[in-house]
Coordinates of C-alpha atoms in Angstrom, one line a residue:
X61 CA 62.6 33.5 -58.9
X62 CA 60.5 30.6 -59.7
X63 CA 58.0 30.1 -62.7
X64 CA 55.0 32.2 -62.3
X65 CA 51.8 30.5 -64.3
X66 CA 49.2 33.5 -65.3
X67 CA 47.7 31.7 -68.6
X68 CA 46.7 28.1 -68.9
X69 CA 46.8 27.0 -73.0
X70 CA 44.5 23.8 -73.6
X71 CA 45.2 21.4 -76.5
X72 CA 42.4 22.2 -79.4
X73 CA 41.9 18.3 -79.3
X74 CA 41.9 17.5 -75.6
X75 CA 44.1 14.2 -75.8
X76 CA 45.0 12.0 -73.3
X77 CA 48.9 12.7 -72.5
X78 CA 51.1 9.9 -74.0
X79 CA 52.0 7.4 -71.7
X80 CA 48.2 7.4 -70.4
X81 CA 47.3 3.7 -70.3
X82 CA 44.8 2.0 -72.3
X83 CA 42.9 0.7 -70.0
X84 CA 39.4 2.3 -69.5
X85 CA 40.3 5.6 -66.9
X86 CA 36.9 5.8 -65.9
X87 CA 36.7 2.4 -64.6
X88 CA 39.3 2.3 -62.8
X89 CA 39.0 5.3 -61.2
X90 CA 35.7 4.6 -60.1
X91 CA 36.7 1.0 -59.0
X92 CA 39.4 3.0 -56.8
X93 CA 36.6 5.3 -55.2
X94 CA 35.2 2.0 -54.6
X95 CA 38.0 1.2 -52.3
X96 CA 38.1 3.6 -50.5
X97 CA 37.8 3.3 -46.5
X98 CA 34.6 4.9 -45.4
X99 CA 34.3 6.2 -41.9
X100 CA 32.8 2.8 -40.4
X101 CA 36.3 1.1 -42.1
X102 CA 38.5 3.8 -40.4
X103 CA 36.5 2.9 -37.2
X104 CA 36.5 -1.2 -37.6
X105 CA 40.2 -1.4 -37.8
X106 CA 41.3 -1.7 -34.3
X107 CA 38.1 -3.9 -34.1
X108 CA 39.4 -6.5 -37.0
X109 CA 42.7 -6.5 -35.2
X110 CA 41.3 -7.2 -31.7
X111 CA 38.2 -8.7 -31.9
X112 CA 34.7 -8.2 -30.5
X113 CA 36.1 -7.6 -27.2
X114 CA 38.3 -4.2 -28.4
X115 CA 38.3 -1.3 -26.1
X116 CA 41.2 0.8 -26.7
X117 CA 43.3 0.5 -30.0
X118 CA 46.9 -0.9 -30.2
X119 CA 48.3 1.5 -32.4
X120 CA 51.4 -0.6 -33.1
X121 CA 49.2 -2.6 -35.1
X122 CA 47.1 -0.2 -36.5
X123 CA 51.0 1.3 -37.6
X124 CA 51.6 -2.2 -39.4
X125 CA 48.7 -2.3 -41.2
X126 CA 49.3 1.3 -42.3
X127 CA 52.4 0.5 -43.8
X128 CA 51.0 -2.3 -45.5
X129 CA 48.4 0.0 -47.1
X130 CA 50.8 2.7 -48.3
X131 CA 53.5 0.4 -49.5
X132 CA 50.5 -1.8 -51.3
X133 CA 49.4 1.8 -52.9
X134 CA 52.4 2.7 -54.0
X135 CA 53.2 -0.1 -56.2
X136 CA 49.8 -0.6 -57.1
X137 CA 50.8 -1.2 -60.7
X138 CA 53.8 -2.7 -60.6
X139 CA 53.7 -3.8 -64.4
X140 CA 53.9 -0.7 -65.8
X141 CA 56.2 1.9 -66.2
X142 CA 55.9 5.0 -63.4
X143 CA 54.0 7.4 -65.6
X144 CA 56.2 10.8 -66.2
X145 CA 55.0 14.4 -65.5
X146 CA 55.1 16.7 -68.6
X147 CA 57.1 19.7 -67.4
X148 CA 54.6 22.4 -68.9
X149 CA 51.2 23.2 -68.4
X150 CA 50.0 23.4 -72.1
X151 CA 47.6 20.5 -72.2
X152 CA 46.0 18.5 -69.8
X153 CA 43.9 14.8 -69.6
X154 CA 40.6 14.8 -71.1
X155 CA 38.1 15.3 -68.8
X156 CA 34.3 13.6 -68.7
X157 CA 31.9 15.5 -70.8
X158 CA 29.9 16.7 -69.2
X159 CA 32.6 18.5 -67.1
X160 CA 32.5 21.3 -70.0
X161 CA 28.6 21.9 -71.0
X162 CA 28.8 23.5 -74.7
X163 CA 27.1 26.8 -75.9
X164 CA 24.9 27.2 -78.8
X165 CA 28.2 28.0 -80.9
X166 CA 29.5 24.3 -79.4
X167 CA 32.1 26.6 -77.4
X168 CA 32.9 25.3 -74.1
X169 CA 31.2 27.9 -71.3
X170 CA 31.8 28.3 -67.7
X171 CA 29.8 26.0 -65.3
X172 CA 26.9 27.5 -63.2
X173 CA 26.5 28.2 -59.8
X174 CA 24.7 25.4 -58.7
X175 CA 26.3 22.8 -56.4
X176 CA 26.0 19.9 -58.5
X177 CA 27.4 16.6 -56.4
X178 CA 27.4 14.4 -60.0
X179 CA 29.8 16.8 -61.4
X180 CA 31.9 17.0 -58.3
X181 CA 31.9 13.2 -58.2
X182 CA 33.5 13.3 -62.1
X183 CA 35.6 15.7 -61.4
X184 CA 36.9 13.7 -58.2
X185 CA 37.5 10.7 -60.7
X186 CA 39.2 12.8 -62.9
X187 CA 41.5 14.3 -60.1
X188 CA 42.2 10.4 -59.0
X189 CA 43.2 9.6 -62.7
X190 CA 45.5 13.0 -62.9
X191 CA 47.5 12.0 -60.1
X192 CA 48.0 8.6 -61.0
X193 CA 49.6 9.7 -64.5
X194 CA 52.4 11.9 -62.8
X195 CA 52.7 9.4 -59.4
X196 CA 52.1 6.2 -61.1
X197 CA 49.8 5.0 -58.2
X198 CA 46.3 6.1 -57.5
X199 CA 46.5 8.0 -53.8
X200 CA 44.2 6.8 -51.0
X201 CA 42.6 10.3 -49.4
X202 CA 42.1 10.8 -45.5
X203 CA 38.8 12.4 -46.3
X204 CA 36.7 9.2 -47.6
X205 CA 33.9 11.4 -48.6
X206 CA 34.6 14.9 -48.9
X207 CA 31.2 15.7 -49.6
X208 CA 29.3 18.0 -47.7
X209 CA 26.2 16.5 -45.4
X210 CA 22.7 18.2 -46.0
X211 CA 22.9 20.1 -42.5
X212 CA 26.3 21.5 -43.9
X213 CA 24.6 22.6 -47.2
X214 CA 22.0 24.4 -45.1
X215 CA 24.2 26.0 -42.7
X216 CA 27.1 27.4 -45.0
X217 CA 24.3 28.3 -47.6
X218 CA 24.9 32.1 -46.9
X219 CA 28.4 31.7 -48.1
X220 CA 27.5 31.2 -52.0
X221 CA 27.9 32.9 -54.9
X222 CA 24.2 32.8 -55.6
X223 CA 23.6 35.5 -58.3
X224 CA 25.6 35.9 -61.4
X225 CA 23.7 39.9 -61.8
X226 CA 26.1 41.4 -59.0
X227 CA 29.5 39.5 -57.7
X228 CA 30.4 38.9 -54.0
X229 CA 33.6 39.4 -52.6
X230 CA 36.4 36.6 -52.9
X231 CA 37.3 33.5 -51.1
X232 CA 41.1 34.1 -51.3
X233 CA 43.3 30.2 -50.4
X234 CA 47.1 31.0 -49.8
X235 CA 49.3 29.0 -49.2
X236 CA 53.6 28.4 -49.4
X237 CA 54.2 24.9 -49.7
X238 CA 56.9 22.4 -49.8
X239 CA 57.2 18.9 -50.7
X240 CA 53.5 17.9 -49.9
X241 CA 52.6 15.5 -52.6
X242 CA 51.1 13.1 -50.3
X243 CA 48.7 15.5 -48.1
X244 CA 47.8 17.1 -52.5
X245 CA 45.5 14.9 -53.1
X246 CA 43.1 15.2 -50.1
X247 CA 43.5 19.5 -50.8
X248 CA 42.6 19.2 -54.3
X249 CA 39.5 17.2 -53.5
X250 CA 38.5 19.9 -50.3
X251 CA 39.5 22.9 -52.8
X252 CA 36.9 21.1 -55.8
X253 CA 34.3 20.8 -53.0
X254 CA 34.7 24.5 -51.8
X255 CA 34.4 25.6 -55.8
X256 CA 31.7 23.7 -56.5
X257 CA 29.9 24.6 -53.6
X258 CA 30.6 28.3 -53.3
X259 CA 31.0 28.9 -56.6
X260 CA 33.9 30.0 -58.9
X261 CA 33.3 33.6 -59.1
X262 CA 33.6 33.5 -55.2
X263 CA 37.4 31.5 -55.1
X264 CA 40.6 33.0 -55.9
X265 CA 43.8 31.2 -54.9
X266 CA 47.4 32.2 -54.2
X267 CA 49.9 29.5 -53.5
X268 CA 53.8 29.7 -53.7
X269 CA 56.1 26.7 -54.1
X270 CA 59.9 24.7 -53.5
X271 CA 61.7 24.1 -54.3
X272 CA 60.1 20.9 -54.5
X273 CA 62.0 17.3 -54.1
X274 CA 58.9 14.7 -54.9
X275 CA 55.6 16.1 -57.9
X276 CA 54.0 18.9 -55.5
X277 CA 54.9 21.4 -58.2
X278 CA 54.0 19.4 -60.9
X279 CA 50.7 18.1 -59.4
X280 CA 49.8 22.5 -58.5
X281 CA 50.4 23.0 -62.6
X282 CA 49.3 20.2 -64.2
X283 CA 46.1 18.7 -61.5
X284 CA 45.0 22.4 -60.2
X285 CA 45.4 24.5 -62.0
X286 CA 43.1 22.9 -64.9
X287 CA 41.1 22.0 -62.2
X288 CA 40.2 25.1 -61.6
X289 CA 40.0 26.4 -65.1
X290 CA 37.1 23.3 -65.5
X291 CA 35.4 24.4 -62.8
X292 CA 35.3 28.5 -64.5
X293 CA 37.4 29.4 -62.0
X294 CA 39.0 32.4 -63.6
X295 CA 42.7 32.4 -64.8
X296 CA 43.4 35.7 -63.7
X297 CA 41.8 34.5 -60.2
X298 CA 44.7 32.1 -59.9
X299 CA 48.4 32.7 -59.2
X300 CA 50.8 30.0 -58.8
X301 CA 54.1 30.6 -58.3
X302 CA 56.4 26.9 -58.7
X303 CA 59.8 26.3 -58.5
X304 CA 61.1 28.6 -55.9
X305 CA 64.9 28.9 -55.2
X306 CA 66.3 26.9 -52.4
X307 CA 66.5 28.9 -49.8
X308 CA 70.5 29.3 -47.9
X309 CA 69.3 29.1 -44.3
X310 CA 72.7 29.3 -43.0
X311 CA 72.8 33.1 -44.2
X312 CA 69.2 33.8 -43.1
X313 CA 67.2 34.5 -39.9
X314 CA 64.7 31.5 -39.9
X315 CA 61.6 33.8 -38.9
X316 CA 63.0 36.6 -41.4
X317 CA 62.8 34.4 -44.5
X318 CA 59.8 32.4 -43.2
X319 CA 57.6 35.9 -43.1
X320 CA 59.1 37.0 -46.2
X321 CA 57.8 33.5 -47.9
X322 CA 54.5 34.6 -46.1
X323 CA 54.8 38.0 -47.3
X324 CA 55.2 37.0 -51.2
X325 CA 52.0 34.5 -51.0
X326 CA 49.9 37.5 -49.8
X327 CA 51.5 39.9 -52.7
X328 CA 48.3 39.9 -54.8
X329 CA 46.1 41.5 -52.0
X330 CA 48.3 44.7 -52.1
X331 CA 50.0 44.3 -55.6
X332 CA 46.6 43.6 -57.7
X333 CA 46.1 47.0 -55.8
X334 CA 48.5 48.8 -57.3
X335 CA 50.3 48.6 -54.1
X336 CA 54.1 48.1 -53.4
X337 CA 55.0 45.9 -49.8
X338 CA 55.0 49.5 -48.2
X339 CA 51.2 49.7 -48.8
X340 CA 52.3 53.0 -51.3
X341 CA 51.4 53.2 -54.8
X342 CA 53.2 52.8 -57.4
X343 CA 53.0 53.3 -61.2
X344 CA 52.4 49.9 -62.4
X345 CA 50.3 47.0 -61.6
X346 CA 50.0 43.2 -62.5
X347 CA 48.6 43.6 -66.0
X348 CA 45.4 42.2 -65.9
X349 CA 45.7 40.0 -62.4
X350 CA 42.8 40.1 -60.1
X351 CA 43.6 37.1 -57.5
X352 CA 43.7 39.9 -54.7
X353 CA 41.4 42.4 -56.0
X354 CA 37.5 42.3 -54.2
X355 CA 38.7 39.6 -51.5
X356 CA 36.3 39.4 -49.2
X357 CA 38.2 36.6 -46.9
X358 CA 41.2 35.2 -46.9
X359 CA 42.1 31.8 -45.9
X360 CA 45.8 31.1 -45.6
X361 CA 46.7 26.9 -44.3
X362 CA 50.0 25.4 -43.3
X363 CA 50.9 21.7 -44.9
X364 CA 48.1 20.1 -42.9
X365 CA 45.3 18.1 -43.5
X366 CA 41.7 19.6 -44.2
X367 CA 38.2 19.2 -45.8
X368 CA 36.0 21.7 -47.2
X369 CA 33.6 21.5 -44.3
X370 CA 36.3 22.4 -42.2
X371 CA 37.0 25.3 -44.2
X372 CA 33.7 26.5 -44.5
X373 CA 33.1 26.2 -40.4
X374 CA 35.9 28.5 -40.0
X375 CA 34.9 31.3 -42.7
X376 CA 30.7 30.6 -41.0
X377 CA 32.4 31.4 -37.4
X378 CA 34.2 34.4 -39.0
X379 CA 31.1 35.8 -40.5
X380 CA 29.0 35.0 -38.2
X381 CA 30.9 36.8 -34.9
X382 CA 30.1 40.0 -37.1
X383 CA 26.0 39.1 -36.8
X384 CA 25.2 40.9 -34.0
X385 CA 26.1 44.2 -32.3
X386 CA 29.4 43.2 -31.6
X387 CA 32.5 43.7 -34.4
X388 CA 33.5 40.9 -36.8
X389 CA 36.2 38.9 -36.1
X390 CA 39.7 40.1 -37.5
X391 CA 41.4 36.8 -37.0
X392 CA 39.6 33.3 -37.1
X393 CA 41.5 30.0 -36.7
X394 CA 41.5 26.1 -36.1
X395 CA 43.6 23.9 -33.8
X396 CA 46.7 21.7 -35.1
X397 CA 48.0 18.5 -33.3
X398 CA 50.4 16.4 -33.6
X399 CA 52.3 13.3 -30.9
X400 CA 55.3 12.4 -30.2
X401 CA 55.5 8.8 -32.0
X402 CA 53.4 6.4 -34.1
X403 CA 50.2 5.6 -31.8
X404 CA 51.1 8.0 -28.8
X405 CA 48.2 10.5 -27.3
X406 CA 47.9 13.5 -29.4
X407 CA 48.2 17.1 -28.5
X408 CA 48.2 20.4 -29.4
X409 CA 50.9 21.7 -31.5
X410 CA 50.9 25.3 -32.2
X411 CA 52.1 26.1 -29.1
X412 CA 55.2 28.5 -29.5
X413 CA 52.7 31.1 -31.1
X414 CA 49.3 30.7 -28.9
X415 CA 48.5 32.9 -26.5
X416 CA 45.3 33.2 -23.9
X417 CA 43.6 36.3 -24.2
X418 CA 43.0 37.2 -20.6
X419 CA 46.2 36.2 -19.6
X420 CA 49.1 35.9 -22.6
X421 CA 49.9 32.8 -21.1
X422 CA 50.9 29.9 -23.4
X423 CA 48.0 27.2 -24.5
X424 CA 49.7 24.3 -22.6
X425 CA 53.1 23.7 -20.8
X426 CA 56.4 23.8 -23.3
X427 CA 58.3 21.6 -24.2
X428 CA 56.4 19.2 -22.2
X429 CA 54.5 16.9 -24.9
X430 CA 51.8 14.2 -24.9
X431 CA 48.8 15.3 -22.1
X432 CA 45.5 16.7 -23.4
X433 CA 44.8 17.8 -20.4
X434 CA 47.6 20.2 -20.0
X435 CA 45.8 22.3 -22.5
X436 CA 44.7 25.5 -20.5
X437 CA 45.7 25.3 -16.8
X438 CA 44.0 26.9 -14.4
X439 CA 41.5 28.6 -17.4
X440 CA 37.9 26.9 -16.5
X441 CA 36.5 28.7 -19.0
X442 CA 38.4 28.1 -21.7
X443 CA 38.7 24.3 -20.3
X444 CA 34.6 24.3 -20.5
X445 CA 34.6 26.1 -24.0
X446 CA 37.6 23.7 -26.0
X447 CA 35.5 20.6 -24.2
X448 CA 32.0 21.4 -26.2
X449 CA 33.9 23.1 -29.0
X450 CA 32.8 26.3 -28.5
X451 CA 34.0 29.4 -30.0
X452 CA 37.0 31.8 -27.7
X453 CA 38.8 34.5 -28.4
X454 CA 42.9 34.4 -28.4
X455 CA 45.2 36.9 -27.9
X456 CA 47.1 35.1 -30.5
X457 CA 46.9 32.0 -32.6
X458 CA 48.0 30.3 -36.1
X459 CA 47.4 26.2 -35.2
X460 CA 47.3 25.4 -39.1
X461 CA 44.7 27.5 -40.4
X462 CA 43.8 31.4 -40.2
X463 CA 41.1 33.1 -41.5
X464 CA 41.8 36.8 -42.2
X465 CA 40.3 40.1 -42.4
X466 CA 42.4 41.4 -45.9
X467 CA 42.0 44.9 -45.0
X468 CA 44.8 44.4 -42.1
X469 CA 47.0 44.1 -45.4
X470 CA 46.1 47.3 -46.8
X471 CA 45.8 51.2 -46.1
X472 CA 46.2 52.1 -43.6
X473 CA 47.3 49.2 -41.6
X474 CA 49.5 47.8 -44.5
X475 CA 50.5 45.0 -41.5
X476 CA 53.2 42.2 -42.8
X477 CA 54.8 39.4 -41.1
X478 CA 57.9 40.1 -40.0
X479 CA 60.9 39.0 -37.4
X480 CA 61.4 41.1 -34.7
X481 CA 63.0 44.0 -33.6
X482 CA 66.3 43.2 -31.4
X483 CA 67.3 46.7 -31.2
X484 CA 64.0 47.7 -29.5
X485 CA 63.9 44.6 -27.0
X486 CA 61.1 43.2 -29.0
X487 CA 60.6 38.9 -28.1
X488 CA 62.1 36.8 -30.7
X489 CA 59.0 35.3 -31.2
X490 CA 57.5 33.6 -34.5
X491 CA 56.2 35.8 -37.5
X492 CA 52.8 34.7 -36.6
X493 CA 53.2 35.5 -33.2
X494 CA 54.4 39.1 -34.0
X495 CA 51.4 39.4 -36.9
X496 CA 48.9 39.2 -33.5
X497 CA 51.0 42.1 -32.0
X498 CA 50.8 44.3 -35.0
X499 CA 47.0 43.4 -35.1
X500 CA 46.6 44.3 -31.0
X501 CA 48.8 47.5 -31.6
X502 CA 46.5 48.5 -34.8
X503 CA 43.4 48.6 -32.3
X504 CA 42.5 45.2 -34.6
X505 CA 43.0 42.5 -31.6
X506 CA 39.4 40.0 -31.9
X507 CA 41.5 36.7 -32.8
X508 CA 39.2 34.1 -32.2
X509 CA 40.1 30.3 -31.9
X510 CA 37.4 27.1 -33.3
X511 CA 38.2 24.2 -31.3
X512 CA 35.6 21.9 -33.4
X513 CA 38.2 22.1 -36.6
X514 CA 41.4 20.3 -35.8
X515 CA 43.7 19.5 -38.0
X516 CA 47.0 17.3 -37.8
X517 CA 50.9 18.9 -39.2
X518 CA 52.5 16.9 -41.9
X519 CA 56.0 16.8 -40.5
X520 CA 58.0 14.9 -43.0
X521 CA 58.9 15.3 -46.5
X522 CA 57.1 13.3 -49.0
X523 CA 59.7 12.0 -50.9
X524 CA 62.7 11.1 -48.2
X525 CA 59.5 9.5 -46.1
X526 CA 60.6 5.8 -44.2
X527 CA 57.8 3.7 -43.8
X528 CA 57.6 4.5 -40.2
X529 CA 57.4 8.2 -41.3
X530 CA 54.6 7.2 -43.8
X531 CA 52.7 5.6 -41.0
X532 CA 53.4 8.5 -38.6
X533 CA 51.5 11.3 -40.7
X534 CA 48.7 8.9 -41.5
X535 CA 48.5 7.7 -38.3
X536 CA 48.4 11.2 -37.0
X537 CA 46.1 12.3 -39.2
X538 CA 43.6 9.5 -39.0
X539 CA 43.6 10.0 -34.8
X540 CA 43.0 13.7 -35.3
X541 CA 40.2 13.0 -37.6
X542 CA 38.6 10.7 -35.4
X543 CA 39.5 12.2 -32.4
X544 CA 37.1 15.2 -34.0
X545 CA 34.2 13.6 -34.6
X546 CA 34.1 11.8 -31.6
X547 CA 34.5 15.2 -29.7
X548 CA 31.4 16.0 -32.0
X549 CA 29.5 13.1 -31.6
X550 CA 30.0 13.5 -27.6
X551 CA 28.1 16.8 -27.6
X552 CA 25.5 15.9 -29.8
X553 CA 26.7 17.6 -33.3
X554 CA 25.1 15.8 -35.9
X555 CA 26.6 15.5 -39.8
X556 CA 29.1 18.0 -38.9
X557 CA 26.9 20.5 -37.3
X558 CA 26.1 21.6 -33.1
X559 CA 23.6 21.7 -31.5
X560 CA 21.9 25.7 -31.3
X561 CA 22.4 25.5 -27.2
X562 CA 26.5 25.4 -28.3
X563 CA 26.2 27.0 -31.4
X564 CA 27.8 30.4 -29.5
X565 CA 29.7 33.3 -30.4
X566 CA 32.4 35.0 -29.1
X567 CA 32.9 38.3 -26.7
X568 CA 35.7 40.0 -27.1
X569 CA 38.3 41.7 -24.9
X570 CA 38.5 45.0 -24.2
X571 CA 42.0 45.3 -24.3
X572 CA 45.2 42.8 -24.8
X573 CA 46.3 41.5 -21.6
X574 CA 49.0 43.4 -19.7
X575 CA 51.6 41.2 -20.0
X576 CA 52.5 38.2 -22.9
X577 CA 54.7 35.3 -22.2
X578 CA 57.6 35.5 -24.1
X579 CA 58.8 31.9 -25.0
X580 CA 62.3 33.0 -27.8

């Protein structure tokens, strides 16, 4: 098993780790923000390598210039030693002061609820500082601003802990990652923005780790977890579980190990419980862990690339399909893409698990790769809903990001992902693919999908990355992004939010379609 964190021990003096350079931390971090690219740079690329008369982008350019940018990050400070990682999570950086506000007793005390954007900037500045120390280079996010827009503020308002008298449910982020150092920085800042925003009564978190190659586990101890703690984010709210064993996948079923891996991030909703994996109880408990008790929501994401308004879209449209007459929504989730190569048309990825709800049909042909337009043949409705990013419903989905109802987890559906059953005839389909079949056969079948949150895979290990690899994921990653907003702009959303004429919901199926493509 790996090393599971449940207390975080602060040094009584708050020092700087040694090896932290002199120069003032502040100031270069905020010279870095600085330099960021802001959305107009991201755009004016293609435009500075083509001049005024630029139509389409040359992406073999744009993949240059990439590489120039990452390798020109990386050794960033090339006259100094990389700065090591300390292997234990017993102090951690000092942090701006007024990060920590100070009781009457001059004891440090848990922020408020408000959302307070100057904190959030320091605490951005002190994330960009953190990761410098154990990578040696300061990282260049995807997300510019990860900010939230004023219409955002307004519309994912509801979501908020806004009363300290009487506790709303929990925000639950689970996750089982691997070797994702280079997609941690832009989750740290998203996961900072959804804490201060929501509040840190309202987050719990659950992520499982490795074993790790490149700093993912060191950056989840040492960069999170205080993060966390800074923003009052209770420890017992927050299980991290590093340093997994290496998994033998030469003596196990791919599917089988991938649900158990699922399984063991999700443990806290039953085991905090008093729960064992059969959804019995038992005698014993996690002594005093809460990460999965009074969860509300849970939100469990792949190694992909997100922002906190994306997040918060997804738990709205979850919420919200429950507004009316109609039942919530059970399932709620986003859209992944990837391409073939560096600068080639992107597509939808998910594709092995998605399924149409009146049909069972697959999302788009397979294997064929690298046509948007594929994407639901001969479904006009669903065509005319993904095209103004307009809520449907699924008869299954994953694509990166889901959204879930936690009470499929416990009595008396006590659902888990699992492989499937050979001996019954049962598809040898993905675990997610079989969690939507346990969730039709459980009479819990409204899976809805948000075509307005797309998000792109990261498909190659952070630290055996080529260049070319390097420039793949950003490239990727920057398309999808753009891709998005234009989609957005194109049907008049403004600052992240659409119009009330597309601002629909979703009606849900009376029943799972009579047959489901089986694609083993």
């Amino acid at each position: 098993m790996g090393s599971k964190i449940s207390v975080l021990r602060v040094s009584q003096g708050g020092d700087l780790l040694p090896g932290t350079p002199s120069k003032d931390i502040k100031q270069e971090a905020t010279e870095a923000s600085q330099n960021r690219y802001s959305k107009a740079t991201f755009r004016s690329i293609p435009g500075l390598l083509h001049g005024a008369g630029y139509t389409k982008p040359r992406w073999g350019s744009l993949t240059i210039l990439l590489i120039c940018l990452y390798v020109l990050g990386t050794y960033w400070n090339l006259d100094q030693e990389p700065l090591q990682a300390s292997s234990a999570a017993t102090t951690i950086a000092r942090i701006p002061e007024p990060l920590l506000a100070p009781n009457k007793q001059g004891e440090s005390v848990a922020p408020s609820h408000s959302y307070d954007e100057t904190r959030l900037e320091l605490e951005l500045k002190a994330l960009a500082e953190e990761f410098r120390r154990i990578t040696g280079h300061f990282p260049t996010p995807l997300f510019p601003l990860p900010r939230l827009s004023p219409p955002q503020l307004k519309r994912y308002a509801h979501l908020r802990q806004v009363s300290t008298e009487k506790d709303r449910g929990k925000i639950m982020l689970v996750a089982s990652l691997k070797d994702v150092q280079e997609l941690l920085y832009d989750l740290l800042r998203s996961i900072s923005v959804l804490t201060s925003f929501l509040g840190p009564k309202r987050l719990s978190i659950s992520i499982i780790e490795g074993p790790s190659s490149d700093e993912t586990a060191h950056i989840l101890e040492e960069v999170l977890w205080p993060c966390l703690i800074r923003f009052g984010v209770d420890s017992d709210d927050i299980h991290l579980d590093l340093h997994m064993e290496e998994v033998d996948w030469s003596r196990r079923n791919r599917i089988e190990q991938l649900a158990d891996l699922r399984n063991q991030a999700l443990s806290p909703v039953w085991e905090d419980h008093g729960l064992n994996f059969d959804g019995l109880p038992v005698n014993s408990s996690i002594t005093g862990r809460t990460a999965g008790k009074g969860v509300e929501v849970i939100v469990f994401f792949n190694d992909v690339y997100f922002n906190a308004g994306q997040i918060l879209e997804l738990i709205h449209q979850h919420v919200k399909s429950g507004a009316d007459t109609a039942p919530p929504a059970i399932m709620t989730n986003a859209m992944d893409y990837r391409a073939g190569n560096v600068g080639e048309e992107t597509f939808f990825y998910d594709v092995w698990v998605a399924r149409t709800a009146e049909t069972g049909d697959l999302f788009r042909d397979f294997p064929h790769e690298g046509d948007g337009q594929l994407l639901f043949r001969g479904h006009e409705q669903l065509i005319e809903k993904y095209d103004k990013l307009q809520p449907f419903a699924a008869y299954c989905a994953w694509n990166g990001i889901a959204v879930i109802d936690p009470k499929v987890f416990l009595p008396p559906y006590n659902i888990r992902f699992r492989r499937s059953n050979q001996t019954l005839g049962e598809c040898a389909a993905s675990e997610c693919s079989l969690f939507c079949k346990d969730l039709w056969s459980s009479g819990l079948g409204r899976i809805q999908v948000i075509p307005s949150v797309r998000v792109s895979a990261k498909l190659y290990s952070a630290l055996r990355q080529t260049p070319l690899e390097v420039a793949y994921d950003m490239d990727l990653a920057t398309r999808t992004l753009m891709e998005t907003e234009d989609a957005q702009a194109s049907n008049g959303w403004h600052e992240g939010v659409p119009p009330s004429d597309l601002d629909t919901g979703v009606k849900w199926p009376e029943r799972p379609p009579p047959w489901v493509k089986c694609y083993p």
